[in-house]
Tab-separated table of C-alpha atoms and ligand atoms in Angstrom:
chain	number	residue	atom	x	y	z
E	1	MET	CA	-0.015	0.042	-0.026
E	2	LYS	CA	1.493	3.352	-1.070
E	3	ASN	CA	-1.300	5.828	-0.440
E	4	GLU	CA	-0.195	8.110	2.507
E	5	TYR	CA	-3.793	8.613	3.697
E	6	LEU	CA	-4.607	4.909	3.841
E	7	ILE	CA	-1.247	4.094	5.514
E	8	GLY	CA	-2.108	6.649	8.215
E	9	VAL	CA	-5.609	5.338	8.752
E	10	LEU	CA	-4.248	1.788	9.058
E	11	GLU	CA	-1.639	2.897	11.566
E	12	THR	CA	-4.273	4.461	13.712
E	13	VAL	CA	-6.432	1.355	13.588
E	14	LYS	CA	-3.484	-0.747	14.711
E	15	LYS	CA	-2.646	1.653	17.602
E	16	ARG	CA	-6.259	1.981	18.699
E	17	ASN	CA	-7.218	-1.690	18.556
E	18	PRO	CA	-4.352	-3.708	20.168
E	19	GLY	CA	-4.976	-7.419	20.639
E	20	GLU	CA	-7.723	-7.569	17.946
E	21	PRO	CA	-5.998	-9.373	15.089
E	22	GLU	CA	-9.098	-10.387	13.309
E	23	PHE	CA	-10.419	-6.802	13.112
E	24	ILE	CA	-7.014	-5.536	11.907
E	25	GLN	CA	-6.963	-8.325	9.287
E	26	ALA	CA	-10.452	-7.404	8.009
E	27	VAL	CA	-9.590	-3.669	7.807
E	28	THR	CA	-6.118	-4.200	6.091
E	29	GLU	CA	-7.718	-6.282	3.437
E	30	VAL	CA	-10.357	-3.592	2.620
E	31	LEU	CA	-7.927	-0.562	2.759
E	32	GLU	CA	-5.410	-2.357	0.519
E	33	THR	CA	-8.078	-2.876	-2.185
E	34	LEU	CA	-9.464	0.727	-1.847
E	35	GLU	CA	-6.254	2.336	-2.843
E	36	PRO	CA	-7.134	2.919	-6.539
E	37	VAL	CA	-10.452	4.515	-5.417
E	38	ILE	CA	-8.836	6.842	-2.925
E	39	ASP	CA	-6.135	7.848	-5.453
E	40	ARG	CA	-9.031	9.098	-7.705
E	41	ARG	CA	-11.254	10.671	-4.982
E	42	PRO	CA	-9.609	13.427	-2.913
E	43	ASP	CA	-13.067	14.537	-1.862
E	44	LEU	CA	-13.482	11.365	0.160
E	45	VAL	CA	-10.234	12.016	1.827
E	46	GLU	CA	-11.233	15.596	2.609
E	47	ALA	CA	-14.481	14.342	4.156
E	48	GLY	CA	-12.432	11.893	6.386
E	49	VAL	CA	-14.667	9.057	5.106
E	50	VAL	CA	-12.192	6.194	5.739
E	51	ASP	CA	-11.074	7.556	9.131
E	52	ARG	CA	-14.711	7.529	10.200
E	53	LEU	CA	-15.527	4.195	8.510
E	54	VAL	CA	-12.998	2.217	10.527
E	55	GLU	CA	-14.264	3.478	13.926
E	56	PRO	CA	-17.608	1.819	15.080
E	57	GLU	CA	-20.310	4.426	15.795
E	58	ARG	CA	-21.120	2.630	19.130
E	59	GLN	CA	-19.899	-0.355	20.994
E	60	ILE	CA	-21.852	-1.848	23.853
E	61	ILE	CA	-20.461	-4.403	26.299
E	62	PHE	CA	-22.651	-5.837	29.038
E	63	ARG	CA	-22.894	-8.454	31.744
E	64	VAL	CA	-25.257	-11.381	31.073
E	65	PRO	CA	-26.109	-13.244	34.300
E	66	TRP	CA	-28.228	-16.353	34.225
E	67	VAL	CA	-28.945	-19.372	36.389
E	68	ASP	CA	-27.945	-22.921	35.149
E	69	ASP	CA	-29.882	-26.155	35.747
E	70	ASN	CA	-27.977	-26.686	39.041
E	71	GLY	CA	-29.138	-23.455	40.509
E	72	LYS	CA	-25.638	-21.843	40.005
E	73	VAL	CA	-25.144	-18.293	38.800
E	74	GLN	CA	-23.275	-18.028	35.532
E	75	VAL	CA	-21.885	-14.850	33.983
E	76	ASN	CA	-21.191	-14.223	30.274
E	77	ARG	CA	-20.188	-11.125	28.375
E	78	GLY	CA	-22.532	-9.606	25.806
E	79	PHE	CA	-21.526	-7.367	22.868
E	80	ARG	CA	-23.266	-5.277	20.232
E	81	VAL	CA	-21.185	-3.181	17.859
E	82	GLN	CA	-23.244	-0.683	15.885
E	83	PHE	CA	-20.743	-0.034	13.200
E	84	ASN	CA	-22.231	2.168	10.590
E	85	SER	CA	-25.729	3.619	9.882
E	86	ALA	CA	-25.027	5.691	6.772
E	87	ILE	CA	-27.356	3.780	4.518
E	88	GLY	CA	-29.908	2.247	6.958
E	89	PRO	CA	-30.550	0.831	10.500
E	90	TYR	CA	-27.671	-1.229	11.855
E	91	LYS	CA	-28.140	-4.876	10.725
E	92	GLY	CA	-26.234	-8.075	11.437
E	93	GLY	CA	-26.229	-11.287	13.416
E	94	ILE	CA	-25.560	-12.457	16.936
E	95	ARG	CA	-22.745	-14.972	17.385
E	96	LEU	CA	-22.850	-17.239	20.446
E	97	HIS	CA	-19.487	-19.065	20.736
E	98	PRO	CA	-16.934	-19.335	23.591
E	99	SER	CA	-14.276	-17.613	21.213
E	100	VAL	CA	-16.267	-14.396	21.062
E	101	TYR	CA	-14.587	-11.138	22.214
E	102	ILE	CA	-14.787	-7.584	21.073
E	103	GLY	CA	-12.315	-8.105	18.244
E	104	ILE	CA	-14.412	-10.877	16.629
E	105	ILE	CA	-17.574	-8.777	16.875
E	106	LYS	CA	-15.766	-5.752	15.375
E	107	PHE	CA	-14.328	-7.644	12.423
E	108	LEU	CA	-17.748	-9.104	11.768
E	109	GLY	CA	-19.468	-5.744	12.149
E	110	PHE	CA	-16.936	-4.046	9.782
E	111	GLU	CA	-17.404	-6.743	7.071
E	112	GLN	CA	-21.213	-6.393	7.472
E	113	VAL	CA	-21.125	-2.759	6.544
E	114	PHE	CA	-19.781	-3.479	3.002
E	115	LYS	CA	-21.885	-6.725	2.623
E	116	ASN	CA	-25.125	-4.982	3.479
E	117	SER	CA	-24.265	-2.200	1.048
E	118	LEU	CA	-23.764	-4.799	-1.682
E	119	THR	CA	-27.212	-6.312	-1.108
E	120	THR	CA	-28.863	-3.221	-2.818
E	121	LEU	CA	-31.096	-2.888	0.269
E	122	PRO	CA	-31.008	0.029	2.856
E	123	MET	CA	-29.177	-1.588	5.670
E	124	GLY	CA	-26.234	-0.353	7.878
E	125	GLY	CA	-23.849	-2.655	9.538
E	126	GLY	CA	-23.670	-4.194	13.097
E	127	LYS	CA	-22.936	-7.379	14.851
E	128	GLY	CA	-23.414	-8.814	18.339
E	129	GLY	CA	-22.800	-11.807	20.400
E	130	SER	CA	-21.510	-13.400	23.592
E	131	ASP	CA	-18.921	-15.876	24.775
E	132	PHE	CA	-21.848	-18.119	25.911
E	133	ASP	CA	-21.562	-21.743	24.459
E	134	PRO	CA	-24.978	-23.136	23.589
E	135	LYS	CA	-23.401	-26.643	23.039
E	136	GLY	CA	-24.382	-29.062	25.793
E	137	LYS	CA	-26.822	-26.651	27.422
E	138	SER	CA	-30.459	-27.583	28.002
E	139	ASP	CA	-33.253	-25.679	26.284
E	140	GLY	CA	-34.067	-24.041	29.666
E	141	GLU	CA	-30.474	-22.841	30.079
E	142	VAL	CA	-30.392	-21.429	26.573
E	143	MET	CA	-33.673	-19.707	27.152
E	144	ARG	CA	-32.618	-18.120	30.417
E	145	PHE	CA	-29.347	-16.983	28.801
E	146	CYS	CA	-31.231	-15.447	25.783
E	147	GLN	CA	-33.666	-13.658	28.077
E	148	SER	CA	-30.917	-12.094	30.125
E	149	PHE	CA	-28.958	-11.181	26.966
E	150	MET	CA	-32.036	-9.525	25.485
E	151	THR	CA	-33.016	-7.750	28.775
E	152	GLU	CA	-29.994	-5.484	28.309
E	153	LEU	CA	-29.914	-5.504	24.453
E	154	SER	CA	-33.447	-4.374	24.187
E	155	LYS	CA	-32.326	-0.995	25.483
E	156	HIS	CA	-30.178	-0.489	22.412
E	157	ILE	CA	-32.036	-1.971	19.439
E	158	GLY	CA	-35.386	-1.469	17.494
E	159	ALA	CA	-36.967	-2.142	14.134
E	160	ASP	CA	-35.836	1.316	12.773
E	161	CYS	CA	-32.559	1.403	14.825
E	162	ASP	CA	-30.767	-1.906	14.970
E	163	VAL	CA	-32.058	-5.301	13.849
E	164	PRO	CA	-30.023	-8.397	15.009
E	165	ALA	CA	-30.409	-11.968	13.508
E	166	GLY	CA	-28.619	-15.337	13.691
E	167	ASP	CA	-24.964	-16.298	13.230
E	168	ILE	CA	-22.846	-19.030	14.677
E	169	GLY	CA	-24.716	-20.621	17.584
E	170	THR	CA	-27.851	-18.517	17.146
E	171	GLY	CA	-30.616	-20.199	15.056
E	172	ALA	CA	-34.363	-20.360	15.201
E	173	ARG	CA	-34.456	-21.493	18.813
E	174	GLU	CA	-32.328	-18.595	20.080
E	175	VAL	CA	-33.960	-15.957	17.876
E	176	GLY	CA	-37.371	-17.045	19.201
E	177	TYR	CA	-36.351	-16.724	22.893
E	178	MET	CA	-34.841	-13.333	22.215
E	179	PHE	CA	-37.865	-12.073	20.232
E	180	GLY	CA	-40.197	-13.206	23.007
E	181	GLN	CA	-38.237	-11.327	25.671
E	182	TYR	CA	-38.028	-8.161	23.601
E	183	LYS	CA	-41.724	-8.164	23.041
E	184	ARG	CA	-42.361	-8.707	26.672
E	185	ILE	CA	-40.089	-5.831	27.808
E	186	ARG	CA	-41.071	-3.286	25.165
E	187	ASN	CA	-44.684	-4.327	24.733
E	188	GLU	CA	-44.394	-4.051	21.048
E	189	PHE	CA	-44.645	-6.601	18.216
E	190	THR	CA	-42.177	-5.342	15.585
E	191	GLY	CA	-39.583	-6.769	13.203
E	192	VAL	CA	-36.766	-6.174	15.730
E	193	LEU	CA	-35.000	-9.447	14.779
E	194	THR	CA	-34.819	-11.376	11.617
E	195	GLY	CA	-34.682	-15.134	11.261
E	196	LYS	CA	-37.920	-15.403	13.246
E	197	GLY	CA	-40.086	-18.468	13.206
E	198	LEU	CA	-42.749	-18.598	10.402
E	199	THR	CA	-45.657	-18.266	12.781
E	200	PHE	CA	-44.469	-14.893	14.228
E	201	GLY	CA	-43.156	-12.794	11.321
E	202	GLY	CA	-40.309	-14.908	9.940
E	203	SER	CA	-39.731	-14.985	6.183
E	204	LEU	CA	-39.947	-18.134	3.984
E	205	ALA	CA	-36.560	-18.936	2.592
E	206	ARG	CA	-34.588	-17.013	5.350
E	207	THR	CA	-33.397	-20.400	6.762
E	208	GLU	CA	-32.065	-21.543	3.343
E	209	ALA	CA	-30.953	-18.002	2.157
E	210	THR	CA	-27.255	-17.855	2.977
E	211	GLY	CA	-26.506	-21.342	1.584
E	212	TYR	CA	-28.702	-20.891	-1.469
E	213	GLY	CA	-27.325	-17.408	-2.064
E	214	LEU	CA	-23.822	-18.693	-1.864
E	215	CYS	CA	-24.612	-21.156	-4.658
E	216	TYR	CA	-26.417	-18.518	-6.761
E	217	PHE	CA	-23.436	-16.214	-6.499
E	218	THR	CA	-20.976	-18.989	-7.231
E	219	ALA	CA	-23.006	-20.181	-10.174
E	220	GLU	CA	-22.905	-16.626	-11.586
E	221	MET	CA	-19.115	-16.416	-11.105
E	222	LEU	CA	-18.701	-19.872	-12.744
E	223	LYS	CA	-20.934	-18.872	-15.623
E	224	ALA	CA	-18.995	-15.640	-16.315
E	225	ASN	CA	-15.961	-17.857	-16.653
E	226	GLY	CA	-17.506	-20.559	-18.849
E	227	LYS	CA	-18.051	-23.031	-16.055
E	228	SER	CA	-20.882	-24.511	-13.926
E	229	PHE	CA	-21.561	-26.703	-10.897
E	230	GLU	CA	-22.814	-29.527	-13.166
E	231	GLY	CA	-20.686	-32.706	-12.508
E	232	LYS	CA	-18.274	-30.907	-10.158
E	233	THR	CA	-16.928	-32.318	-6.885
E	234	VAL	CA	-17.502	-29.938	-3.958
E	235	VAL	CA	-16.054	-29.883	-0.347
E	236	ILE	CA	-18.018	-27.844	2.195
E	237	SER	CA	-16.706	-27.162	5.650
E	238	GLY	CA	-19.227	-26.903	8.610
E	239	SER	CA	-22.464	-28.594	8.984
E	240	GLY	CA	-24.455	-25.687	10.345
E	241	ASN	CA	-27.099	-23.459	8.741
E	242	VAL	CA	-25.021	-22.199	5.866
E	243	ALA	CA	-23.267	-25.432	5.084
E	244	ILE	CA	-26.434	-27.489	5.010
E	245	TYR	CA	-28.257	-25.251	2.523
E	246	ALA	CA	-25.197	-24.749	0.393
E	247	CYS	CA	-24.977	-28.560	0.154
E	248	GLN	CA	-28.631	-28.811	-0.782
E	249	LYS	CA	-28.454	-26.165	-3.517
E	250	ALA	CA	-25.033	-27.215	-4.970
E	251	THR	CA	-26.440	-30.749	-5.232
E	252	ALA	CA	-29.580	-29.498	-6.932
E	253	MET	CA	-27.336	-27.622	-9.398
E	254	GLY	CA	-25.636	-30.887	-10.335
E	255	ALA	CA	-22.602	-31.058	-8.135
E	256	LYS	CA	-21.559	-33.894	-5.797
E	257	VAL	CA	-20.706	-32.731	-2.216
E	258	VAL	CA	-18.275	-35.261	-0.821
E	259	ALA	CA	-17.283	-33.812	2.616
E	260	MET	CA	-18.665	-31.781	5.489
E	261	SER	CA	-17.284	-31.058	8.963
E	262	ASP	CA	-17.757	-29.592	12.463
E	263	SER	CA	-15.313	-28.221	14.990
E	264	ASN	CA	-14.177	-31.738	15.911
E	265	GLY	CA	-13.526	-33.343	12.491
E	266	TYR	CA	-14.872	-34.121	9.035
E	267	VAL	CA	-16.720	-36.850	7.168
E	268	TYR	CA	-15.699	-37.875	3.659
E	269	ASP	CA	-18.281	-39.731	1.616
E	270	PRO	CA	-17.099	-40.409	-2.011
E	271	ASN	CA	-20.682	-41.397	-2.957
E	272	GLY	CA	-21.982	-37.962	-2.019
E	273	ILE	CA	-23.180	-36.639	1.321
E	274	ASP	CA	-26.569	-37.879	2.467
E	275	LEU	CA	-27.891	-34.464	3.458
E	276	ALA	CA	-31.071	-35.788	5.154
E	277	ALA	CA	-28.817	-37.647	7.602
E	278	VAL	CA	-26.738	-34.588	8.302
E	279	LYS	CA	-29.949	-32.442	8.808
E	280	GLN	CA	-31.210	-35.017	11.273
E	281	LEU	CA	-28.014	-35.078	13.211
E	282	LYS	CA	-27.253	-31.420	13.260
E	283	GLU	CA	-30.652	-29.621	13.170
E	284	VAL	CA	-32.820	-32.167	15.169
E	285	GLU	CA	-30.551	-34.127	17.457
E	286	ARG	CA	-27.714	-31.571	17.900
E	287	LYS	CA	-25.112	-34.271	17.642
E	288	ARG	CA	-21.535	-34.430	16.187
E	289	ILE	CA	-20.742	-34.995	12.537
E	290	ARG	CA	-18.682	-38.166	13.522
E	291	GLU	CA	-22.047	-39.980	14.097
E	292	TYR	CA	-22.594	-39.873	10.366
E	293	ALA	CA	-19.760	-42.388	9.638
E	294	ALA	CA	-21.402	-44.860	12.047
E	295	THR	CA	-24.532	-45.132	9.892
E	296	HIS	CA	-22.768	-44.663	6.448
E	297	PRO	CA	-20.380	-47.449	5.727
E	298	THR	CA	-18.974	-45.606	2.606
E	299	ALA	CA	-17.926	-42.679	4.670
E	300	THR	CA	-14.860	-42.078	6.772
E	301	TYR	CA	-14.482	-39.741	9.699
E	302	THR	CA	-11.265	-37.918	10.545
E	303	GLU	CA	-10.553	-35.970	13.671
E	304	GLY	CA	-9.373	-32.261	13.201
E	305	CYS	CA	-10.727	-29.608	10.882
E	306	SER	CA	-8.122	-28.571	8.486
E	307	GLY	CA	-7.669	-32.017	6.854
E	308	ILE	CA	-10.839	-31.504	4.927
E	309	TRP	CA	-8.986	-29.193	2.532
E	310	SER	CA	-6.726	-32.236	1.581
E	311	ILE	CA	-9.671	-33.973	-0.127
E	312	PRO	CA	-9.465	-33.477	-3.906
E	313	CYS	CA	-12.240	-31.232	-5.254
E	314	ASP	CA	-13.194	-28.732	-8.008
E	315	ILE	CA	-14.922	-26.248	-5.842
E	316	ALA	CA	-14.420	-25.469	-2.089
E	317	LEU	CA	-17.147	-23.730	-0.162
E	318	PRO	CA	-15.833	-22.872	3.453
E	319	CYS	CA	-18.937	-22.452	5.545
E	320	ALA	CA	-17.645	-22.771	9.199
E	321	THR	CA	-15.567	-19.938	10.664
E	322	GLN	CA	-12.867	-17.326	10.218
E	323	ASN	CA	-9.350	-18.239	9.128
E	324	GLU	CA	-10.153	-21.944	8.518
E	325	ILE	CA	-8.092	-22.000	5.323
E	326	ASN	CA	-4.436	-21.032	5.690
E	327	LYS	CA	-1.710	-20.869	3.180
E	328	GLU	CA	-0.862	-24.644	3.449
E	329	SER	CA	-4.606	-25.593	2.993
E	330	ALA	CA	-4.884	-23.311	0.009
E	331	GLU	CA	-1.784	-24.758	-1.626
E	332	LEU	CA	-3.172	-28.210	-1.108
E	333	LEU	CA	-6.465	-27.263	-2.703
E	334	VAL	CA	-4.610	-25.819	-5.760
E	335	LYS	CA	-2.358	-28.887	-5.972
E	336	ASN	CA	-5.375	-31.158	-6.033
E	337	GLY	CA	-7.017	-29.319	-8.920
E	338	CYS	CA	-9.478	-26.974	-7.133
E	339	PHE	CA	-10.285	-24.053	-9.406
E	340	CYS	CA	-12.860	-22.135	-7.298
E	341	VAL	CA	-13.206	-21.119	-3.639
E	342	SER	CA	-16.382	-19.287	-2.657
E	343	GLU	CA	-16.991	-18.237	0.875
E	344	GLY	CA	-20.062	-19.042	2.909
E	345	ALA	CA	-18.333	-18.263	6.228
E	346	ASN	CA	-17.071	-14.795	7.159
E	347	MET	CA	-13.382	-14.228	6.400
E	348	PRO	CA	-12.683	-18.074	6.314
E	349	SER	CA	-9.397	-17.473	4.217
E	350	THR	CA	-6.284	-16.032	5.817
E	351	PRO	CA	-4.632	-13.228	3.718
E	352	GLU	CA	-1.886	-15.712	2.657
E	353	ALA	CA	-4.490	-18.180	1.502
E	354	ILE	CA	-6.115	-15.393	-0.592
E	355	GLU	CA	-2.748	-14.627	-2.129
E	356	VAL	CA	-2.482	-18.289	-3.185
E	357	TYR	CA	-5.888	-18.211	-4.837
E	358	LEU	CA	-5.098	-14.955	-6.737
E	359	GLN	CA	-1.669	-16.122	-7.892
E	360	ASN	CA	-2.967	-19.306	-9.191
E	361	GLY	CA	-5.904	-17.757	-11.027
E	362	LEU	CA	-8.694	-19.436	-8.969
E	363	LEU	CA	-12.152	-18.068	-9.096
E	364	TYR	CA	-12.477	-16.467	-5.692
E	365	GLY	CA	-15.889	-15.428	-4.337
E	366	PRO	CA	-15.177	-13.264	-1.214
E	367	ALA	CA	-17.511	-13.630	1.778
E	368	LYS	CA	-18.891	-10.150	1.703
E	369	ALA	CA	-20.429	-10.802	-1.670
E	370	ALA	CA	-20.900	-14.575	-1.658
E	371	ASN	CA	-22.651	-14.946	1.598
E	372	ALA	CA	-24.722	-11.776	1.444
E	373	GLY	CA	-27.878	-13.759	0.549
E	374	GLY	CA	-28.618	-14.313	4.311
E	375	VAL	CA	-28.665	-10.713	5.282
E	376	ALA	CA	-30.383	-9.752	1.959
E	377	THR	CA	-33.224	-12.050	2.797
E	378	SER	CA	-33.321	-10.615	6.374
E	379	GLY	CA	-33.812	-7.190	4.545
E	380	LEU	CA	-36.745	-8.888	2.751
E	381	GLU	CA	-38.080	-10.128	6.068
E	382	MET	CA	-37.944	-6.471	7.441
E	383	SER	CA	-39.889	-5.313	4.354
E	384	GLN	CA	-42.562	-7.946	4.906
E	385	ASN	CA	-42.840	-7.023	8.605
E	386	SER	CA	-43.262	-3.420	7.730
E	387	GLU	CA	-46.046	-4.008	5.258
E	388	ARG	CA	-47.535	-6.859	7.564
E	389	LEU	CA	-47.628	-9.288	4.694
E	390	SER	CA	-45.840	-12.568	3.962
E	391	TRP	CA	-44.521	-13.432	0.618
E	392	THR	CA	-44.358	-16.977	-0.936
E	393	PHE	CA	-41.172	-19.039	-0.817
E	394	GLU	CA	-40.959	-18.617	-4.637
E	395	GLU	CA	-41.225	-14.835	-4.379
E	396	VAL	CA	-38.568	-14.505	-1.809
E	397	ASP	CA	-36.241	-17.042	-3.611
E	398	ALA	CA	-36.790	-15.160	-6.946
E	399	LYS	CA	-35.712	-11.897	-5.194
E	400	LEU	CA	-32.785	-13.565	-3.602
E	401	GLN	CA	-31.542	-14.828	-6.975
E	402	ASP	CA	-31.909	-11.354	-8.532
E	403	ILE	CA	-29.932	-9.845	-5.714
E	404	MET	CA	-27.074	-12.381	-5.862
E	405	LYS	CA	-26.870	-11.713	-9.644
E	406	SER	CA	-26.656	-8.013	-9.106
E	407	ILE	CA	-24.018	-8.497	-6.411
E	408	PHE	CA	-21.850	-10.483	-8.757
E	409	ALA	CA	-22.360	-7.870	-11.515
E	410	ALA	CA	-21.359	-5.063	-9.163
E	411	CYS	CA	-18.124	-6.940	-8.047
E	412	GLU	CA	-17.294	-7.784	-11.657
E	413	SER	CA	-17.782	-4.258	-12.970
E	414	ALA	CA	-15.990	-2.481	-9.977
E	415	ALA	CA	-13.046	-4.752	-10.396
E	416	LYS	CA	-12.811	-3.930	-14.084
E	417	GLU	CA	-13.348	-0.251	-13.726
E	418	TYR	CA	-10.474	0.009	-11.250
E	419	GLY	CA	-8.067	-2.141	-13.362
E	420	MET	CA	-8.343	-5.394	-11.427
E	421	GLU	CA	-10.490	-7.499	-13.785
E	422	GLY	CA	-11.540	-10.940	-12.247
E	423	ASN	CA	-10.430	-9.831	-8.794
E	424	TYR	CA	-13.952	-10.071	-7.194
E	425	MET	CA	-12.513	-9.396	-3.686
E	426	ALA	CA	-11.289	-5.969	-4.798
E	427	GLY	CA	-14.615	-5.522	-6.728
E	428	ALA	CA	-16.729	-6.314	-3.664
E	429	ASN	CA	-14.801	-4.033	-1.433
E	430	ILE	CA	-14.841	-1.224	-3.816
E	431	ALA	CA	-18.565	-1.507	-4.757
E	432	GLY	CA	-19.503	-1.936	-1.101
E	433	PHE	CA	-17.451	0.990	-0.064
E	434	LEU	CA	-18.590	3.554	-2.682
E	435	LYS	CA	-22.287	3.511	-1.679
E	436	VAL	CA	-21.585	3.963	2.025
E	437	ALA	CA	-18.840	6.498	1.348
E	438	GLU	CA	-21.216	8.683	-0.801
E	439	ALA	CA	-23.810	8.509	1.903
E	440	MET	CA	-21.345	9.456	4.615
E	441	LYS	CA	-20.077	12.418	2.675
E	442	ALA	CA	-23.542	13.651	1.916
E	443	GLN	CA	-24.568	13.448	5.545
E	444	GLY	CA	-21.680	15.618	6.676
E	445	CYS	CA	-19.163	14.995	9.461
E	446	VAL	CA	-21.277	12.678	11.792
O	501	NDP	P1	-23.965	-22.607	12.756
O	501	NDP	O1	-23.799	-22.327	14.189
O	501	NDP	O2	-25.280	-23.062	12.275
O	501	NDP	O3	-22.927	-23.614	12.210
O	501	NDP	C1	-21.542	-23.351	12.374
O	501	NDP	C2	-20.756	-24.602	11.786
O	501	NDP	O4	-19.371	-24.222	11.786
O	501	NDP	C3	-20.821	-25.773	12.709
O	501	NDP	O5	-20.696	-26.919	11.953
O	501	NDP	C4	-19.659	-25.622	13.651
O	501	NDP	O6	-19.242	-26.755	14.236
O	501	NDP	C5	-18.612	-24.962	12.725
O	501	NDP	N1	-17.642	-24.135	13.475
O	501	NDP	C6	-18.057	-23.057	14.260
O	501	NDP	N2	-16.940	-22.525	14.849
O	501	NDP	C7	-15.944	-23.242	14.442
O	501	NDP	C8	-14.548	-23.320	14.768
O	501	NDP	N3	-13.998	-22.363	15.578
O	501	NDP	N4	-13.734	-24.244	14.176
O	501	NDP	C9	-14.359	-25.235	13.378
O	501	NDP	N5	-15.637	-25.247	12.991
O	501	NDP	C10	-16.372	-24.383	13.623
O	501	NDP	O7	-23.533	-21.265	12.072
O	501	NDP	P2	-23.792	-20.713	10.535
O	501	NDP	O8	-23.934	-21.836	9.646
O	501	NDP	O9	-24.949	-19.691	10.680
O	501	NDP	O10	-22.475	-19.846	10.259
O	501	NDP	C11	-21.360	-20.332	9.611
O	501	NDP	C12	-20.520	-19.229	9.074
O	501	NDP	O11	-21.339	-18.520	8.110
O	501	NDP	C13	-20.109	-18.237	10.106
O	501	NDP	O12	-18.784	-17.703	9.652
O	501	NDP	C14	-21.104	-17.108	9.956
O	501	NDP	O13	-20.555	-15.901	10.380
O	501	NDP	C15	-21.342	-17.106	8.501
O	501	NDP	N6	-22.548	-16.549	7.984
O	501	NDP	C16	-23.784	-16.873	8.522
O	501	NDP	C17	-24.953	-16.448	8.021
O	501	NDP	C18	-26.253	-16.821	8.463
O	501	NDP	O14	-27.279	-16.382	7.929
O	501	NDP	N7	-26.400	-17.746	9.394
O	501	NDP	C19	-24.971	-15.389	6.954
O	501	NDP	C20	-23.612	-15.054	6.439
O	501	NDP	C21	-22.550	-15.679	6.967
O	501	NDP	P3	-19.650	-27.048	15.785
O	501	NDP	O15	-21.079	-27.555	15.729
O	501	NDP	O16	-18.798	-28.103	16.192
O	501	NDP	O17	-19.428	-25.776	16.559
O	502	2IT	O1	-22.967	-12.589	8.612
O	502	2IT	C1	-24.112	-12.402	8.273
O	502	2IT	O2	-24.427	-11.823	7.269
O	502	2IT	C2	-25.235	-12.970	9.145
O	502	2IT	N1	-24.849	-13.655	10.096
O	502	2IT	C3	-26.662	-12.636	8.788
O	502	2IT	C4	-27.065	-11.361	9.352
O	502	2IT	C5	-28.524	-10.911	9.186
O	502	2IT	O3	-28.839	-9.934	9.691
O	502	2IT	O4	-29.312	-11.728	8.620
């Protein structure tokens, strides 16, 4: 990076946010790709747009006390980072995972600003979460945690202010408990959360949206390069919400998904993953992926996560967590003939892995663009809540497909315009940035 302004902004970010490597990683990637834009736009420098963009508008950290099944008091830490509201109310998921700390929520919130801008819908960026681990907890414990979490969070959110949703560890069950508590405290039935149950304002196709959207985006990227999912071998990491519906859609588009994983290990089934079995294990029984091998003699289970990238495939869809593909894994993918990596998870590739993709001419679908279908459909849920109507599955799915196509088109044309044709990461960052930057400039120094 040579631009003095951007170098200065990045130095400040590093100084101000010590001990937050994921946040610094996310900011560095974006600033590096914005260089050609900033070189052409002194007006944005003068308006201090990037200095303001890297500092969250508001960060809330709070105590979440709850009582476990043994009557013992437990204390977790809750977070909500309201990153940017230039183009709409703050919008983004809630992550419940023991690894959560402020740096994770900030990196996710920062990414969300650009992603939401790309969706074409009016949504700002935010993210929240807690270091609470829903794994192994009873429904009663999860409910008491969610109620306590929302008791504080309800003071800071609202349908026109900040609209949370799911992320790792937060699915339909958790959103339901949080919605119930918000309604009880505020005495209002509004679309304050998305990903709600279908009986109380949820949108059809929201459950499927991130995984389906990932495949729609990837199919567009493949098509633009004379390729398709048809007959391709696909490896998908994770076996949660995003992974399951990516597997379903990739299979429907003619691919064979041969591997899936969780945080303990991965299953390889050369005959193609039996998705009904995975759904039963993960969505209904909340069990480990290793159980799959017990009932599927053609499948093998291996402990550890990173080994999944040693399985030969044409297309890799990382759908678990950040930094799950490092340089070595990326090199293995390339060596085994993989020609496309498209990201369902947020920031699943390390900067060194991305370097490997770009140097080897892989088709690379960056998370901000490729996984934006989830939040885009959350935006559609907000629209339905506002007009107090529900659209059919087909209507929502058709809108999702259109949105993913326009996101790909935006990435493709921005990359081309700024002299980086085929670099969809640069295209996503630039296209996402420009809309937010114009809005920030127009609204003055706020
Ligand atoms: P889920 O909780 O439904 O599933 C997460 C999956 O990833 C599980 O299989 C989980 O395994 C695995 N996983 C989680 N943490 C780790 C870890 N540290 N190491 C290895 N594996 C891990 O979450 P989602 O499917 O919703 O989210 C997956 C990714 O997609 C996340 O990066 C999320 O931010 C992103 N995303 C989600 C969207 C959504 O709408 N839900 C939208 C856009 C992006 P285990 O069960 O063992 O924990
Ligand atoms: O990372 C993401 O985009 C999400 N977890 C979904 C956020 C949302 O508001 O639907």
